[in-house]
CSV table of C-alpha atoms and ligand atoms in Angstrom, one decimal:
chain,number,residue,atom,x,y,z
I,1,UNK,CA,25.5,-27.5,-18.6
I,2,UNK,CA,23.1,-25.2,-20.8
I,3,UNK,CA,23.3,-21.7,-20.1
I,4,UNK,CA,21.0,-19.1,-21.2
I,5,UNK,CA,23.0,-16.0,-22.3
I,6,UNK,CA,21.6,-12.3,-21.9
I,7,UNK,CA,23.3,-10.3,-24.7
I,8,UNK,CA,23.6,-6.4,-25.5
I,9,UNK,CA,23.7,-5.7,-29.4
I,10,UNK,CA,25.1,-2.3,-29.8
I,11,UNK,CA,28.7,-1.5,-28.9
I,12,UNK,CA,28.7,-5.0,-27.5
I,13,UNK,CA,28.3,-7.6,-30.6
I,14,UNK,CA,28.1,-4.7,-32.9
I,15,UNK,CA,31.7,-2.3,-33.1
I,16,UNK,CA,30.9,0.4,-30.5
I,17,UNK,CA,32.7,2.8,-33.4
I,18,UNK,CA,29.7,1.9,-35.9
I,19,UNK,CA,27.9,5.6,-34.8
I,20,UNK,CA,31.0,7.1,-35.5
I,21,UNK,CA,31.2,7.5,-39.3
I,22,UNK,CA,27.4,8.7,-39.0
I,23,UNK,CA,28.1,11.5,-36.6
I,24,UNK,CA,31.7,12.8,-38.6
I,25,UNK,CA,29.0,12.6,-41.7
I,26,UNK,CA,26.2,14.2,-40.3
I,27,UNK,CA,27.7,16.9,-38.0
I,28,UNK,CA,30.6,17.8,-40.2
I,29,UNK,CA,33.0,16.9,-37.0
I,30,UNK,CA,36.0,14.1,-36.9
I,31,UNK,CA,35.8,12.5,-34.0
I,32,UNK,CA,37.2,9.0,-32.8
I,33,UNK,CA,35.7,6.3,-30.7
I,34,UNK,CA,38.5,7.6,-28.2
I,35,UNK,CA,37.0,10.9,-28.1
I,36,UNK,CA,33.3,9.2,-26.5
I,37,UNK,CA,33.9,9.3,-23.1
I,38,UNK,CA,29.9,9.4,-22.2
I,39,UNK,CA,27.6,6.7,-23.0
I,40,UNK,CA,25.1,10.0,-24.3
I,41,UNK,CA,26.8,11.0,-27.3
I,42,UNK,CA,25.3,14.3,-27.5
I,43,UNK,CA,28.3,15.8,-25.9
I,44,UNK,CA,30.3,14.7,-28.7
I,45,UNK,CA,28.5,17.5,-30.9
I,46,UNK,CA,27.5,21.0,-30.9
I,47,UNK,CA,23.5,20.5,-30.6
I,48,UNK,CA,20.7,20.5,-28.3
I,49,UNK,CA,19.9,17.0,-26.5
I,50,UNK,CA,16.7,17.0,-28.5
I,51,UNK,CA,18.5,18.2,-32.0
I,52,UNK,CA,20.5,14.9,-30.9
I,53,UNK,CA,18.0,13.0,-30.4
I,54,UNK,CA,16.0,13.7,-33.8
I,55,UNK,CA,19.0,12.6,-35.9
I,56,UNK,CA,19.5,9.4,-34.2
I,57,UNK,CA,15.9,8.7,-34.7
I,58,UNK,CA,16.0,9.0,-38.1
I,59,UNK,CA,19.8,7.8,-38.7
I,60,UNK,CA,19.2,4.6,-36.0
I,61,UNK,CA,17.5,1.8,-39.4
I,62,UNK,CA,20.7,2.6,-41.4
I,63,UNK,CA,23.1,2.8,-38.9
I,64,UNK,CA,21.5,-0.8,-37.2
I,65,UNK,CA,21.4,-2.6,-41.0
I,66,UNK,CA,25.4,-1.5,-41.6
I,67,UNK,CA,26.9,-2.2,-38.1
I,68,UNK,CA,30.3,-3.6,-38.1
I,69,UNK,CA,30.6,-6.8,-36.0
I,70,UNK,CA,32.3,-6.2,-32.8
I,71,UNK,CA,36.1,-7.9,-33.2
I,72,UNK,CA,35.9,-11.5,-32.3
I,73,UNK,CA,32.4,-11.4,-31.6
I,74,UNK,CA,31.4,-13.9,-34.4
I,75,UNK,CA,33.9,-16.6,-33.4
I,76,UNK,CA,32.8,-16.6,-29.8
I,77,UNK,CA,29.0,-16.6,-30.7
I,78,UNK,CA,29.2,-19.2,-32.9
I,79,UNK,CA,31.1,-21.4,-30.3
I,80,UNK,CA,28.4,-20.5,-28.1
I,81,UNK,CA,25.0,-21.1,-30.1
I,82,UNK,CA,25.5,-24.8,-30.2
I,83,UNK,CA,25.9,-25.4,-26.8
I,84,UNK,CA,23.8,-22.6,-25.1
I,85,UNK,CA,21.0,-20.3,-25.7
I,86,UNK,CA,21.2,-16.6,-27.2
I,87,UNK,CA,18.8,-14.0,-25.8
I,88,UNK,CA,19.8,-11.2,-27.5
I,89,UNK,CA,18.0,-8.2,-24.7
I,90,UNK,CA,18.6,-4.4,-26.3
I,91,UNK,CA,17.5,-0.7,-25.7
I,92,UNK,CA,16.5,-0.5,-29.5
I,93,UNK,CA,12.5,0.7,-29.8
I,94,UNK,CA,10.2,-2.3,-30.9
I,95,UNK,CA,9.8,-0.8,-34.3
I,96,UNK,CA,13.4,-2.0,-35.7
I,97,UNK,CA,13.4,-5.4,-34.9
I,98,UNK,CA,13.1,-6.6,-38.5
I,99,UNK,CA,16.2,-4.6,-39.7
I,100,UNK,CA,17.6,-6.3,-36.7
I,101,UNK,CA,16.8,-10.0,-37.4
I,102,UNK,CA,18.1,-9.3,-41.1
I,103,UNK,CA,21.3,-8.0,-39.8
I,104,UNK,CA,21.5,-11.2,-37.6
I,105,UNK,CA,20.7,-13.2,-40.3
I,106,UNK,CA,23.1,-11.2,-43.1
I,107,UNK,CA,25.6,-11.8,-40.5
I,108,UNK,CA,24.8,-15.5,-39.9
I,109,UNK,CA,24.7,-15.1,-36.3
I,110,UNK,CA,22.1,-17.5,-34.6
I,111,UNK,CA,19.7,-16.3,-31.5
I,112,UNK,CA,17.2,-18.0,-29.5
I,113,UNK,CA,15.2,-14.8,-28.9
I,114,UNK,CA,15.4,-10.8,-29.9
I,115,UNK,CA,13.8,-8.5,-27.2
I,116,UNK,CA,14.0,-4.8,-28.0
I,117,UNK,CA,12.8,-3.2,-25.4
I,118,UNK,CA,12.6,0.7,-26.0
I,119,UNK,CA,14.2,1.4,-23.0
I,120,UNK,CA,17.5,0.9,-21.6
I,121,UNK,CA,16.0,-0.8,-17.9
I,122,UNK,CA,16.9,-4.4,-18.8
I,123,UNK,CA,16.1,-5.4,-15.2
I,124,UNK,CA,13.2,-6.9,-15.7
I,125,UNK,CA,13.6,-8.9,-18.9
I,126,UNK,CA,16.4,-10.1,-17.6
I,127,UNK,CA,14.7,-11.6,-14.7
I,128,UNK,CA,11.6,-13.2,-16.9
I,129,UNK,CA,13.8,-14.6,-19.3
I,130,UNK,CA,15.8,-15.7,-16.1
I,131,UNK,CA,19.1,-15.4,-17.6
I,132,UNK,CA,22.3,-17.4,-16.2
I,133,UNK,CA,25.3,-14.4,-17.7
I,134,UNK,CA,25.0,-11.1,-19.2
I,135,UNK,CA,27.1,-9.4,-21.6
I,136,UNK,CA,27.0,-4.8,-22.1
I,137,UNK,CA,29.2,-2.3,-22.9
I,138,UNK,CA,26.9,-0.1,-20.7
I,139,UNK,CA,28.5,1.1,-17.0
I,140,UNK,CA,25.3,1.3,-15.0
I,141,UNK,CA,23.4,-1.3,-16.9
I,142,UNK,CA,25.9,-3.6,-16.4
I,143,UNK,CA,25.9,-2.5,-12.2
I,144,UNK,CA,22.8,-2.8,-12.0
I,145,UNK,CA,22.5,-6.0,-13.9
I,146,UNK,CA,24.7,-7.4,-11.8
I,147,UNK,CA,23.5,-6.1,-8.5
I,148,UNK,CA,19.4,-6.7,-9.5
I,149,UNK,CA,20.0,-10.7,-11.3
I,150,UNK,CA,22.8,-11.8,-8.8
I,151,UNK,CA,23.9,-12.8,-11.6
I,152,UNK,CA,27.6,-12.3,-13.9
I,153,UNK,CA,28.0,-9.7,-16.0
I,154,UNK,CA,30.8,-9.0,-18.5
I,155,UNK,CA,31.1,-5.6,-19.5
I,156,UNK,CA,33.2,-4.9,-22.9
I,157,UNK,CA,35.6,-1.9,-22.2
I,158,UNK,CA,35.2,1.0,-24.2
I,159,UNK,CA,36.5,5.0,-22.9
I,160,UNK,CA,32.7,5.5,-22.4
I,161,UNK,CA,32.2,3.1,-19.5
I,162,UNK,CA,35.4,3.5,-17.4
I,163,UNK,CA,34.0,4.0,-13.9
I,164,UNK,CA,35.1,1.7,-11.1
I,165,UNK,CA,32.9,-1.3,-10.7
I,166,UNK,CA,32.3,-4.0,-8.5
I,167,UNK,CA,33.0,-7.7,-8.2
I,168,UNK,CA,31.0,-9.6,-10.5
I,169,UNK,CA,31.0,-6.7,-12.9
I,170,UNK,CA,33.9,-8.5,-15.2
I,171,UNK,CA,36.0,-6.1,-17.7
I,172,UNK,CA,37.1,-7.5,-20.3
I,173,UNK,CA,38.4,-6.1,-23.7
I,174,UNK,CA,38.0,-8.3,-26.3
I,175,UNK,CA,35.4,-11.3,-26.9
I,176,UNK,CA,37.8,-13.9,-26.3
I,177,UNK,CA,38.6,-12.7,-23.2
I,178,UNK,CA,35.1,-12.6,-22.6
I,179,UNK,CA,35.2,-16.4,-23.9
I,180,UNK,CA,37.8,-17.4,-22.1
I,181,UNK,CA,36.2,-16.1,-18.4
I,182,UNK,CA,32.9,-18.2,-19.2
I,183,UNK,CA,34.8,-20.9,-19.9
I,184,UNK,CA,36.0,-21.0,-16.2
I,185,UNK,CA,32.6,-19.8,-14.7
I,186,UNK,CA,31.1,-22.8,-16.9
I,187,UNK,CA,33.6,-25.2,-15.6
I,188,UNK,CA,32.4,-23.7,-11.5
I,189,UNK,CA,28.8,-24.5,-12.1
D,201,MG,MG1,25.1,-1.5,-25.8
């Protein structure tokens, strides 16, 4: 049965270490993805939330057009895109989605739909698009997700989203894992 798929991009299909390089660069620190134990990455670096802020702003086109590909992500997508639908739903502002589509399309990876939505409430869009499954690396997103749609979500572990969560939130740490839990849940429905 066709399922339409809600999908995170960053630190979900892209490596949630892709910011990492960026940051060591930039700020003149050496930090590891281990050391990320907050979504907010400010705390990661001695600045002001709003110094933070700026550089991401103006670091977020290159670091989005030289993502590395999450681990096993491509293999699972792929399998995927055939068989059911891709909405890809993301907190990235409206303004990058065609650096977006060309890393999609650099990385042959097929969607049915990009929404950036410039903010990280994915409530709603995930109830218009009426999605069956959703996949984040974010803690409360992922909750709330789950608690909001009534619906699945697996969230990709990472040491930035380790709180407890409930059932129906699935953990999972690599993407075939995460393939390998759908495949049951598709074989329930
Ligand atoms: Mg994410």
């Amino acid at each position: 049965m066709k399922k339409r798929f809600g999908i995170d991009i960053d630190g979900t299909v892209t490596c949630p270490a892709s910011i990492i390089p960026y940051i060591n660069k930039d700020f003149k620190v050496n930090i590891t993805l281990d050391d990320v134990k907050e979504y907010d990455l400010t705390h990661v670096v001695d600045r002001t939330e709003e110094e933070f802020a700026d550089w991401f702003l103006k670091s977020e086109p290159m670091i989005y057009a030289e993502s590395p590909l999450a681990k096993g992500a491509k293999e699972v997508l792929k399998k995927w895109e055939t068989a059911h639908e891709l909405f890809f739903i993301s907190a990235r502002g409206p303004h990058l989605l065609e650096i977006t589509k060309e890393w999609f399309l650099k990385n042959a990876l097929h969607f049915n739909h990009i929404d950036l939505l410039g903010t990280h409430n994915k409530i709603e869009a995930a109830k218009n698009y009426q999605v069956d499954i959703f996949f984040e690396d974010k803690h409360d997103n992922a909750v709330m997700l789950h608690e909001e749609c009534h619906i699945p979500v697996i969230l990709f572990d990472t040491p930035y989203n380790r709180e407890p969560i409930p059932d129906g939130v699935i953990r999972v740490n690599t993407w075939s894992e995460a393939s390998e839990w759908v495949d049951n849940w598709l074989k329930q429905q």
